[in-house]
CSV table of C-alpha atoms and ligand atoms in Angstrom, one decimal:
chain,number,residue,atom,x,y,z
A,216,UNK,CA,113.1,107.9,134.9
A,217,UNK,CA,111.9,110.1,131.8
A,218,UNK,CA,108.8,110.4,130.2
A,219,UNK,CA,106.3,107.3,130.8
A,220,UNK,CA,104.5,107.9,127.3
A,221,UNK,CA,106.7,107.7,124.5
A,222,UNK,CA,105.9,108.4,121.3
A,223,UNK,CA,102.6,110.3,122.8
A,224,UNK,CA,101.0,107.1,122.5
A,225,UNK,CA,97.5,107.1,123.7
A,226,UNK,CA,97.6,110.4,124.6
A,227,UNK,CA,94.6,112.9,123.5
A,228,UNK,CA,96.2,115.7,122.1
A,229,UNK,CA,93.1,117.7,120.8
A,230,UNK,CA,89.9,117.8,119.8
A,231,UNK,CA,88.0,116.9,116.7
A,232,UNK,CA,84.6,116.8,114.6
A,233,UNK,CA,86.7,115.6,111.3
A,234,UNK,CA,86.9,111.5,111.7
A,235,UNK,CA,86.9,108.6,114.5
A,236,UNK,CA,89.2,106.1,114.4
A,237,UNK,CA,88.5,102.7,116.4
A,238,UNK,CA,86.3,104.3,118.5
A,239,UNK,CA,83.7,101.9,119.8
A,240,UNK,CA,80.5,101.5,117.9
A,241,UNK,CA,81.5,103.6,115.3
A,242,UNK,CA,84.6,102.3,113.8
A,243,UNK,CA,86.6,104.5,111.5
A,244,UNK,CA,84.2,107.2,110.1
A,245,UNK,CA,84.3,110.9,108.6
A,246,UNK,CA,82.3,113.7,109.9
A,247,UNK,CA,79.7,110.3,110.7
A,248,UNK,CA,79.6,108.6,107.7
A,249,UNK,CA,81.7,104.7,107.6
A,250,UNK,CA,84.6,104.1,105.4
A,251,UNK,CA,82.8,101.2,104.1
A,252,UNK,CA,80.2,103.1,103.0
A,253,UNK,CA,81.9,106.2,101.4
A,254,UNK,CA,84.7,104.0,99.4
A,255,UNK,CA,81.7,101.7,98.1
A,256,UNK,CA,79.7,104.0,97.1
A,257,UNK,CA,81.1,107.6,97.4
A,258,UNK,CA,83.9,109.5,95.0
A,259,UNK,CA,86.8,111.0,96.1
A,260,UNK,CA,86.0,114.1,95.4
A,261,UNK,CA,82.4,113.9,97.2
A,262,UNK,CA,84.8,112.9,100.3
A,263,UNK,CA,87.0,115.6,99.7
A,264,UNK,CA,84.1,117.6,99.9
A,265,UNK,CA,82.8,116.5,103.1
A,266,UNK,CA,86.3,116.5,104.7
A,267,UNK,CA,87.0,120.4,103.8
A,268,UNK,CA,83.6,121.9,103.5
A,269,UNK,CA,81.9,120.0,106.1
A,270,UNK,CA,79.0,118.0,104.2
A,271,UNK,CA,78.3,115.8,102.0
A,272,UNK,CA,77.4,117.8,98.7
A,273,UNK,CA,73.9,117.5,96.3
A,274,UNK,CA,74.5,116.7,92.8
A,275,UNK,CA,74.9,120.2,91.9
A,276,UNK,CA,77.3,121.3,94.5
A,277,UNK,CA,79.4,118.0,93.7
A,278,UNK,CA,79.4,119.3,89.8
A,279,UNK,CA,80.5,122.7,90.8
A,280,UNK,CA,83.2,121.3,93.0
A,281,UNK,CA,84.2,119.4,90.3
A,282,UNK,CA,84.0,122.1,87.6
A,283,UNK,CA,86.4,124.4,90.1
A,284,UNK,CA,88.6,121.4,91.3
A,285,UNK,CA,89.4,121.1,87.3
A,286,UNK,CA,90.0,124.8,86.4
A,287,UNK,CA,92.9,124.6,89.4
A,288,UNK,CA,94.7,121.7,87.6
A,289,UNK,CA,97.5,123.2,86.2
A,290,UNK,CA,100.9,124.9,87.7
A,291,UNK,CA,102.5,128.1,86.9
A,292,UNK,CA,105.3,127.9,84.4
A,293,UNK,CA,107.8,128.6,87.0
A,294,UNK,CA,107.0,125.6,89.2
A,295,UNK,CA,107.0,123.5,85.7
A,296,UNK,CA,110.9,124.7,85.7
A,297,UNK,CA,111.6,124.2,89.1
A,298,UNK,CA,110.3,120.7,88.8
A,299,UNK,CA,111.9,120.3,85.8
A,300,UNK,CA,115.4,121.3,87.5
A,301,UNK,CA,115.0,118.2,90.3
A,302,UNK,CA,117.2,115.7,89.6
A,303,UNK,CA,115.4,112.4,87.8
A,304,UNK,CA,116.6,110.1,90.7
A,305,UNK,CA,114.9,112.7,93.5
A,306,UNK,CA,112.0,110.5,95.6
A,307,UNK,CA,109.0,111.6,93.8
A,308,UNK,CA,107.5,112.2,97.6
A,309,UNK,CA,110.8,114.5,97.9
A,310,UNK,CA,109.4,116.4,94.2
A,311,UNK,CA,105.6,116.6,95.5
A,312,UNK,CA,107.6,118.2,99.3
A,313,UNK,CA,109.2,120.7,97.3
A,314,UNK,CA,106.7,121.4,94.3
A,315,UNK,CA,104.1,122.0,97.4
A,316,UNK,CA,106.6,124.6,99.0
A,317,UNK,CA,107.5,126.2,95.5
A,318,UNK,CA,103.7,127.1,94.9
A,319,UNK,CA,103.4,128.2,98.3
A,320,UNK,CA,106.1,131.5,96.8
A,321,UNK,CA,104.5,131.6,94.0
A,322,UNK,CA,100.7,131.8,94.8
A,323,UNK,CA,101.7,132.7,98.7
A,324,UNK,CA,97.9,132.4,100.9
A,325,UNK,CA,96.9,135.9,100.9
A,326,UNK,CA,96.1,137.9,104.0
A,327,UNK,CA,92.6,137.0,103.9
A,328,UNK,CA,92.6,133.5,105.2
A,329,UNK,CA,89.0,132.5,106.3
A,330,UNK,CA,88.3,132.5,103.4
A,331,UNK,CA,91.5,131.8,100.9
A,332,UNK,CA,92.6,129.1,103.2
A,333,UNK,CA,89.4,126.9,101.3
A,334,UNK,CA,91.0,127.8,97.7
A,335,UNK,CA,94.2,126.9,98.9
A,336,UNK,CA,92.7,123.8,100.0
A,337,UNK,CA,91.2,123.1,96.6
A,338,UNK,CA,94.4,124.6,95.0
A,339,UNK,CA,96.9,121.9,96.3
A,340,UNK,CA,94.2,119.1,95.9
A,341,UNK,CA,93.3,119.9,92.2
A,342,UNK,CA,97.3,120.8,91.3
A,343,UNK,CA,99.0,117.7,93.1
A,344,UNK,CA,98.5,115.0,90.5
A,345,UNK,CA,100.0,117.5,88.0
A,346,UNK,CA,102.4,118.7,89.9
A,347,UNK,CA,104.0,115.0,90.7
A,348,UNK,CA,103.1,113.4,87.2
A,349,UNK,CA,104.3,116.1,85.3
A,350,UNK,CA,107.5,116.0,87.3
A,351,UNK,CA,107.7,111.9,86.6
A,352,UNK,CA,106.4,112.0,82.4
A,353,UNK,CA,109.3,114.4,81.9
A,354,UNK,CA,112.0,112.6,83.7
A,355,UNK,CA,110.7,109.5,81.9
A,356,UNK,CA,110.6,110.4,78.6
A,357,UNK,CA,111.0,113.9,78.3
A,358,UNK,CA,107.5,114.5,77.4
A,359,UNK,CA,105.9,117.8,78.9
A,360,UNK,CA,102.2,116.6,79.7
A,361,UNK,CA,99.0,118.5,79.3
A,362,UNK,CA,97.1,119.1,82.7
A,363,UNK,CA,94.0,118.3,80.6
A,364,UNK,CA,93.4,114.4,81.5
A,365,UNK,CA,90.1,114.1,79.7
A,366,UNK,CA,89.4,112.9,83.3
A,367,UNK,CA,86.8,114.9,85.4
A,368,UNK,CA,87.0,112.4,88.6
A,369,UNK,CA,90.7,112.6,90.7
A,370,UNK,CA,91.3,108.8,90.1
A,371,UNK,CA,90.8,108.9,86.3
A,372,UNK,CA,92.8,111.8,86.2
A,373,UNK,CA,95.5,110.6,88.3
A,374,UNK,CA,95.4,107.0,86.0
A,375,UNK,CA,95.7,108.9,82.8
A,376,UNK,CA,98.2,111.7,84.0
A,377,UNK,CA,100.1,108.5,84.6
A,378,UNK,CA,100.1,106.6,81.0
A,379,UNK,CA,98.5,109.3,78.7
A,380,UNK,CA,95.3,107.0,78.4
A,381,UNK,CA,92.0,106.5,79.4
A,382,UNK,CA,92.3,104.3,82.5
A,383,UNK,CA,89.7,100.4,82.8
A,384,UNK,CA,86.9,101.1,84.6
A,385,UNK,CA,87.9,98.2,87.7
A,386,UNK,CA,91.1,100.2,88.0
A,387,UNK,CA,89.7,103.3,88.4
A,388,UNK,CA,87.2,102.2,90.8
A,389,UNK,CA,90.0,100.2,93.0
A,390,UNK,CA,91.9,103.6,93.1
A,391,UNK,CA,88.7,106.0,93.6
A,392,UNK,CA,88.0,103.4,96.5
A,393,UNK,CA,91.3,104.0,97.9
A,394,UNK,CA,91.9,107.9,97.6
A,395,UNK,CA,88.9,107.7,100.2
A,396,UNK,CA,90.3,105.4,102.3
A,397,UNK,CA,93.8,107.4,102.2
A,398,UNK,CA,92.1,110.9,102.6
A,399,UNK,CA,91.8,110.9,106.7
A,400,UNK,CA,92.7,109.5,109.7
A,401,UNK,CA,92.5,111.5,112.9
A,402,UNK,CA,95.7,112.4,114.8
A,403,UNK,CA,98.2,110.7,112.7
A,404,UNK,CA,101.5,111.7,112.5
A,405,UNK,CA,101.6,113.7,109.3
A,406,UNK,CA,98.5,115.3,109.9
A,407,UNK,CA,99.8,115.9,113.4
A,408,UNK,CA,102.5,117.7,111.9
A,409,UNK,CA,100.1,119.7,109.8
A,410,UNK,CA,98.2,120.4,113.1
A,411,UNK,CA,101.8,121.5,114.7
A,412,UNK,CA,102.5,123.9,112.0
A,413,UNK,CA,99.2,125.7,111.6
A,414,UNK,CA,98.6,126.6,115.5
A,415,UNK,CA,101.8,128.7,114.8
A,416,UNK,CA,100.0,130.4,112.5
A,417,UNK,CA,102.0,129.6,109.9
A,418,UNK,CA,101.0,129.4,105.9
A,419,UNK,CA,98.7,127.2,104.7
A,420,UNK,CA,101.5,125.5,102.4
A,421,UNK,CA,104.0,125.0,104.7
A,422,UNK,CA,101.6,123.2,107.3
A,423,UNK,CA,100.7,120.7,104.1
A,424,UNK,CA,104.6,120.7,103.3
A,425,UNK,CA,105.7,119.6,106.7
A,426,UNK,CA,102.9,116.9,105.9
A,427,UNK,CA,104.1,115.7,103.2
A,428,UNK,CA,107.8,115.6,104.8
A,429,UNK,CA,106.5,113.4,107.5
A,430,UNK,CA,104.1,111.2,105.9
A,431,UNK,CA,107.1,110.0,103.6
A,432,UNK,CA,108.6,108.1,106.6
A,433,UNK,CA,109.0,104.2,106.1
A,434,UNK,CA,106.6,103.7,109.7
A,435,UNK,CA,103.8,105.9,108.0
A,436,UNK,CA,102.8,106.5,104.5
A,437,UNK,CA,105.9,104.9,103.2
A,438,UNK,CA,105.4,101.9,104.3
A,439,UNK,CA,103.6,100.9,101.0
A,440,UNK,CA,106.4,101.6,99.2
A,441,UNK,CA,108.7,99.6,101.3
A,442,UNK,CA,106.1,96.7,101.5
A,443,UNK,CA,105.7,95.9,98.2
A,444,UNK,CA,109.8,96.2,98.0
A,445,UNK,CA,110.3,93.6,100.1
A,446,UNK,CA,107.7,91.3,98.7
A,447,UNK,CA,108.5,91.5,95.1
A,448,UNK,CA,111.4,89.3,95.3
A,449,UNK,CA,109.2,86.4,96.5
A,450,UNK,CA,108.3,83.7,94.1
A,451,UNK,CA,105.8,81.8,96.2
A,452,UNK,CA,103.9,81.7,100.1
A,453,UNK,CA,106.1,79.2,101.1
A,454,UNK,CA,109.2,81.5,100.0
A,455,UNK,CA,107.6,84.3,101.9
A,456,UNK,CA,106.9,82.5,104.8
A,457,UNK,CA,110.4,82.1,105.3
A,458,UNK,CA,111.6,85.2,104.3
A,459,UNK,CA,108.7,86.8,107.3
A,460,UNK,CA,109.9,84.0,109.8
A,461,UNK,CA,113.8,85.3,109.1
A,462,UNK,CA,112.9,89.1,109.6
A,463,UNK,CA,111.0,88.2,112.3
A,464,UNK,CA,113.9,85.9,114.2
A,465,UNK,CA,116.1,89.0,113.4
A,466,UNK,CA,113.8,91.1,114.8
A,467,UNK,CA,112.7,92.9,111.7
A,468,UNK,CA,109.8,95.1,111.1
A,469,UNK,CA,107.7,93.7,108.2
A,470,UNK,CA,106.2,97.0,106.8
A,471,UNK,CA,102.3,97.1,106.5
A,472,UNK,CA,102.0,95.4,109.6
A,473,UNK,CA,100.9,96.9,112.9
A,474,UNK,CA,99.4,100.2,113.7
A,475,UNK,CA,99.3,102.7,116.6
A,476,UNK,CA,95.7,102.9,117.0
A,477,UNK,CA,94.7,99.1,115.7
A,478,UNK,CA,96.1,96.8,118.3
A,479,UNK,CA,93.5,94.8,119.2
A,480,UNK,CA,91.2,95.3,116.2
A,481,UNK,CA,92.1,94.8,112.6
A,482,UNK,CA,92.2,98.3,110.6
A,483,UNK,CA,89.4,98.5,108.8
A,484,UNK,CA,91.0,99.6,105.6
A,485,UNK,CA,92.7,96.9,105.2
A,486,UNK,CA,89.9,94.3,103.9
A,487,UNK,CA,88.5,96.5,101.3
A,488,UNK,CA,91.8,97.5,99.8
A,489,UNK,CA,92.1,93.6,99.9
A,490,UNK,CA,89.1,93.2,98.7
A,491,UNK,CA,89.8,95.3,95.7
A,492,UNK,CA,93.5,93.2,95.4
A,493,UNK,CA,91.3,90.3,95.1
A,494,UNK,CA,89.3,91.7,92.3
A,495,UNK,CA,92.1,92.8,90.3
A,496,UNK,CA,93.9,89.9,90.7
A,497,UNK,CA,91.0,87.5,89.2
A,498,UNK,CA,90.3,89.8,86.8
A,499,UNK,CA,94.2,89.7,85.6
A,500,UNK,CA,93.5,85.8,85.9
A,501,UNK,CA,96.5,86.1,88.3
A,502,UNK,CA,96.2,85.0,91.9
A,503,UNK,CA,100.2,84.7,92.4
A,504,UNK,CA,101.2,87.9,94.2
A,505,UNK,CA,97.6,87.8,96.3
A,506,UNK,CA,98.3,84.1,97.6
A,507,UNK,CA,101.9,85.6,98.6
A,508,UNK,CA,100.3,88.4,99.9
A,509,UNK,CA,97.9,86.5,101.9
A,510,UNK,CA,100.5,84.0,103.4
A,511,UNK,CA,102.0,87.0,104.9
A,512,UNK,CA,99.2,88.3,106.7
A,513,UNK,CA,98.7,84.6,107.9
A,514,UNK,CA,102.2,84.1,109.4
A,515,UNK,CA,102.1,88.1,111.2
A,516,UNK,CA,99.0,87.0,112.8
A,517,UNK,CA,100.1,83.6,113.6
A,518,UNK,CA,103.5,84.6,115.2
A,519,UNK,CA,103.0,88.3,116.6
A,520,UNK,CA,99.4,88.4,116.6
A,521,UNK,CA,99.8,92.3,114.2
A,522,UNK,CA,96.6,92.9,111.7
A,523,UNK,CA,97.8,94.0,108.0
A,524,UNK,CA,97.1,97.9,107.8
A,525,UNK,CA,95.9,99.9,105.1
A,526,UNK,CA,99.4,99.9,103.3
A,527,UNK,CA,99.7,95.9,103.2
A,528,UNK,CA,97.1,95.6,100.6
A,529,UNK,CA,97.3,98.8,99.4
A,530,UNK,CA,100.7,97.9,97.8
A,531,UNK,CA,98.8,95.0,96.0
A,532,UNK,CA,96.5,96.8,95.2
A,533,UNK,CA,98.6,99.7,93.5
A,534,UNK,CA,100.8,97.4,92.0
A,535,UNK,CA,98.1,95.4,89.9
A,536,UNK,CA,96.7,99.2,89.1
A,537,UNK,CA,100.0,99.7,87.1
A,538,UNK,CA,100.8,102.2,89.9
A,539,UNK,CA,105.2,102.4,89.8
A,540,UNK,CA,106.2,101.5,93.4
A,541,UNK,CA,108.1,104.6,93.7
A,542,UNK,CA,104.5,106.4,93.5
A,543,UNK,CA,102.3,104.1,96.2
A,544,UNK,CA,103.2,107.0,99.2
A,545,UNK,CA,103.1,109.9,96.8
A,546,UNK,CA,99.5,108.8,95.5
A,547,UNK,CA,98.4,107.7,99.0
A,548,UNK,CA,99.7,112.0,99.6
A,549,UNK,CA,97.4,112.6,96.8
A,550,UNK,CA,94.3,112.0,98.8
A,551,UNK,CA,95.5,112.8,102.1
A,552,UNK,CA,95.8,116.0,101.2
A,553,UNK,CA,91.8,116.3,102.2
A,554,UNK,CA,92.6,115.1,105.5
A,555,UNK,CA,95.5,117.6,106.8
A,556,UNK,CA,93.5,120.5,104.8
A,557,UNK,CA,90.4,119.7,107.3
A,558,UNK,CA,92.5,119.3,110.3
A,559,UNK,CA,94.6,122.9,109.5
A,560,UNK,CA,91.0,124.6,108.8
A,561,UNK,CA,89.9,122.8,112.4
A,562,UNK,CA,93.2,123.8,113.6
A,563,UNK,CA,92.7,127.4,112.9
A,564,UNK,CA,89.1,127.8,113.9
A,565,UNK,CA,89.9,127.4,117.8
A,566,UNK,CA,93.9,127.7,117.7
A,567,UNK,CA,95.8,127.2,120.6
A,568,UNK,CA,99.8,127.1,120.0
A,569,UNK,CA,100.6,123.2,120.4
A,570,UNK,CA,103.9,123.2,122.1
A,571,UNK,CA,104.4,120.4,124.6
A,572,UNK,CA,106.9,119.8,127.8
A,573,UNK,CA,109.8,117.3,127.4
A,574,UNK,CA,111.3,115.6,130.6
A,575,UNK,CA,114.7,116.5,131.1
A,576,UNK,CA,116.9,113.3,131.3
A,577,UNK,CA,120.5,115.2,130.9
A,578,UNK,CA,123.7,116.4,133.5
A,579,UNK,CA,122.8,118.0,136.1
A,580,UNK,CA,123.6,122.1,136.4
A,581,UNK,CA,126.9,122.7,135.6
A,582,UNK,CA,130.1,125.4,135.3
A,583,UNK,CA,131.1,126.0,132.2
A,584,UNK,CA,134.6,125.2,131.0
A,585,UNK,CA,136.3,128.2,129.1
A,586,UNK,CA,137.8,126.6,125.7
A,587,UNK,CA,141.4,126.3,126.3
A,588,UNK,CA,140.8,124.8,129.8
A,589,UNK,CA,139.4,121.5,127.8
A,590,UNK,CA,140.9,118.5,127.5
B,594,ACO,N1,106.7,94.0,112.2
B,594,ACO,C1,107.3,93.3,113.2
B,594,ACO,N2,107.1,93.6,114.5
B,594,ACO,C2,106.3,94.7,114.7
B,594,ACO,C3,105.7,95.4,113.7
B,594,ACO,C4,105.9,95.0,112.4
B,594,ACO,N3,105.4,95.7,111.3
B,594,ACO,N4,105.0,96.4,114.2
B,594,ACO,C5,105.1,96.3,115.5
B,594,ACO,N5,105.9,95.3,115.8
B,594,ACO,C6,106.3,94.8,117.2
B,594,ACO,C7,107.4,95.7,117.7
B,594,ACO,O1,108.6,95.2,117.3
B,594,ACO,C8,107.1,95.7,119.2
B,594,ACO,O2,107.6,94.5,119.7
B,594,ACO,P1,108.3,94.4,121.1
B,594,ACO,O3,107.2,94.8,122.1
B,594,ACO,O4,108.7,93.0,121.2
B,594,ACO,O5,109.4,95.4,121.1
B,594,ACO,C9,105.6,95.7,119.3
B,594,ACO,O6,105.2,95.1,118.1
B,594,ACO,C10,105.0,97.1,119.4
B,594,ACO,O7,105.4,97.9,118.3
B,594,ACO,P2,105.7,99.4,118.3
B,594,ACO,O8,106.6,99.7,117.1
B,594,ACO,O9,106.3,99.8,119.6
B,594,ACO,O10,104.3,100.0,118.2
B,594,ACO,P3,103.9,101.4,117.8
B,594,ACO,O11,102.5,101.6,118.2
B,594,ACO,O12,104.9,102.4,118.3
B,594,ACO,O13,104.1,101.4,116.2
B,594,ACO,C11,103.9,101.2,114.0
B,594,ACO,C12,103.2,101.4,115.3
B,594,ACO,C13,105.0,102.3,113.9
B,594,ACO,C14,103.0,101.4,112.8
B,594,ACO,C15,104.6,99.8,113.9
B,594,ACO,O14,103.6,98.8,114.0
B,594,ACO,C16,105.4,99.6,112.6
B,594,ACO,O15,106.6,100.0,112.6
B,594,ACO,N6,104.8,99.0,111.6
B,594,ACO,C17,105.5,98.9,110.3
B,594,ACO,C18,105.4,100.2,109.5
B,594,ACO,C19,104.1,100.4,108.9
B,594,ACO,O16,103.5,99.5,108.3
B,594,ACO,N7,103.6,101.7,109.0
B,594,ACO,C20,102.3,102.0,108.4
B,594,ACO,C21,101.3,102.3,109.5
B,594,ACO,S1,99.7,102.8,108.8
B,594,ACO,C22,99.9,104.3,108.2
B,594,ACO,O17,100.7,105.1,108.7
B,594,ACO,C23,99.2,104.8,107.0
């Protein structure tokens, strides 16, 4: 026998006011307004915003935000030699895990959490890029970066954390325009965990760490990561075509395809962040990796009838950014970070301790065997 829904799939686990996803005549939205419209016309920070503090700010709110998401940029000294300690090979989404936990002992939530839990929010928000860039310059080249990006919006500073210049303005668009389509998404599995963590009434940090942990996972957030690996050996759509046909015949996964929630619909993220590929690519005067790209989506749908998801073009995307491959899931953590910090404040405003049944599939009762009577 065992349990008839595995994986929890389809099951409602909770409730929420923070996004839909799929949900008939709506789409994917957050706190009512449409992707589409907040990554064509919204900033990631004015998302972050929304997602945390619950509306969409006025021009003077969003300055203020800004102003205090800047001043929280830095990390203490001690976490700069903790992360200076992790070995260069670590998985950067391993150094953002343990650089999130390490601030957690050092600037521990105080007692007071209605009301620190939102500057703890902000805190890990305005600190991550830093925290993982910092972490990367100085395993690169030894250089110990400045915090101060000359950037006041979380893409540019991200872009010039990343190569010590001013990023183009298409690039920082394509990756403003994907922080908000990263920063939320319901009940998935990271944020689940985040959701898990919290109703024990746990810290604020290690709800976000256990995050982090599980977003890194090659069927979540890594899958962008693993995408683009697979892809950039491919010299043309014909070559890809048979690679995908291969994988597929040996029953493969092809990461970026498929989607819990997106079976039947295509996600909606994934034709803007193509979209923004496109862009790029003309604008690079490049259509190679595109045209392989799209070939791919082509022969999924063809053979298995699966939609690309966010990560499928988000690789692309990424990668004509000048984004390292190794950083796709830890940037896409970036701006989730809005999403589990809503869910753990929706969490805590009407906890209950989430602790489901299992159904037992093992021996039935039995006596136990003393050690020296085994064989
Ligand atoms: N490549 C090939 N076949 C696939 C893929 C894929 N990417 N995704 C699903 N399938 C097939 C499965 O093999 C299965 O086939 P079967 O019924 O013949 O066994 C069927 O489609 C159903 O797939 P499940 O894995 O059971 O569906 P589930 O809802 O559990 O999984 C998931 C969703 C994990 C996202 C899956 O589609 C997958 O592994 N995709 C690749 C990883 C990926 O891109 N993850 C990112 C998701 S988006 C995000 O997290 C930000």
């Amino acid at each position: 026998m065992g349990c008839e829904v595995k994986g929890l799939e389809g099951v409602i686990a909770g409730d929420t006011a923070i996004s839909t996803v799929g949900k008939k005549d709506m789409g994917l939205t957050y706190r009512g307004y449409s992707v589409e419209d907040l990554s064509e016309h919204a900033s990631f920070e004015e998302v972050a915003y929304l997602l945390i503090h619950d509306k969409l700010p006025n021009h003077r709110e969003l300055e203020e935000y800004r102003t205090a998401l800047v001043n929280m940029r830095g990390v203490p000294d001690r976490l700069k030699v903790v992360l200076e300690s992790l070995p260069p090979a670590s998985h950067p989404m391993d150094v953002l895990r343990t650089g999130c936990s390490a601030l957690g002992a050092i600037e521990p939530e105080t007692a007071e959490r209605e009301q620190d839990q939102y500057r703890v929010a902000d805190r890990l928000l305005a600190s991550f890029p830093y925290m993982l860039l910092y972490w990367y310059r100085f395993h690169q080249s030894g250089a110990r970066i400045s915090h101060e990006s000359g950037q006041r919006e979380m893409a540019g500073h991200i872009l010039a954390l990343l190569n010590g210049m001013p990023p183009e303005a298409i690039v920082r668009k394509a990756i403003n325009a994907s922080l908000v389509l990263y920063a939320e998404h319901e009940f998935n599995a990271s944020t689940f965990s985040a959701r898990v963590t919290a109703s024990t009434l746990s810290d604020f940090h290690s709800a976000v760490t256990a995050a982090i942990g599980t977003l890194s996972g090659p069927l979540h957030g890594g899958a962008n990561e693993q995408a683009m690996k697979m892809i950039t050996p491919l010299r043309s759509p014909d070559e890809a075509e048979k690679e995908i046909l291969r994988m597929l015949a040996a029953k493969k996964k092809v990461m970026g395809f498929g989607h819990r929630v997106y079976k039947k619909q295509p996600d909606p993220r994934s034709s803007i962040m193509k979209e923004w590929a496109r862009r790029l690519s003309a604008e690079a005067g490049d259509m190679g990796l595109f045209l392989i790209f799209e070939r791919i989506e082509e022969v999924m749908f063809r053979e298995k009838k699966l939609f690309a998801n966010v990560d499928f073009y988000g690789a692309l995307t990424y990668h004509l950014c000048g984004i390292p491959t190794e950083l796709f899931t830890p940037v896409f953590a970036l701006a989730r970070v809005s999403g589990w910090a809503a869910h753990i404040i929706e969490q805590r405003a009407d906890n209950k301790l989430i602790r489901p049944s299992a159904e037992y599939i093992g021996p039935e009762a039995r006596a136990y065997v003393p050690l020296d009577e085994r064989p």
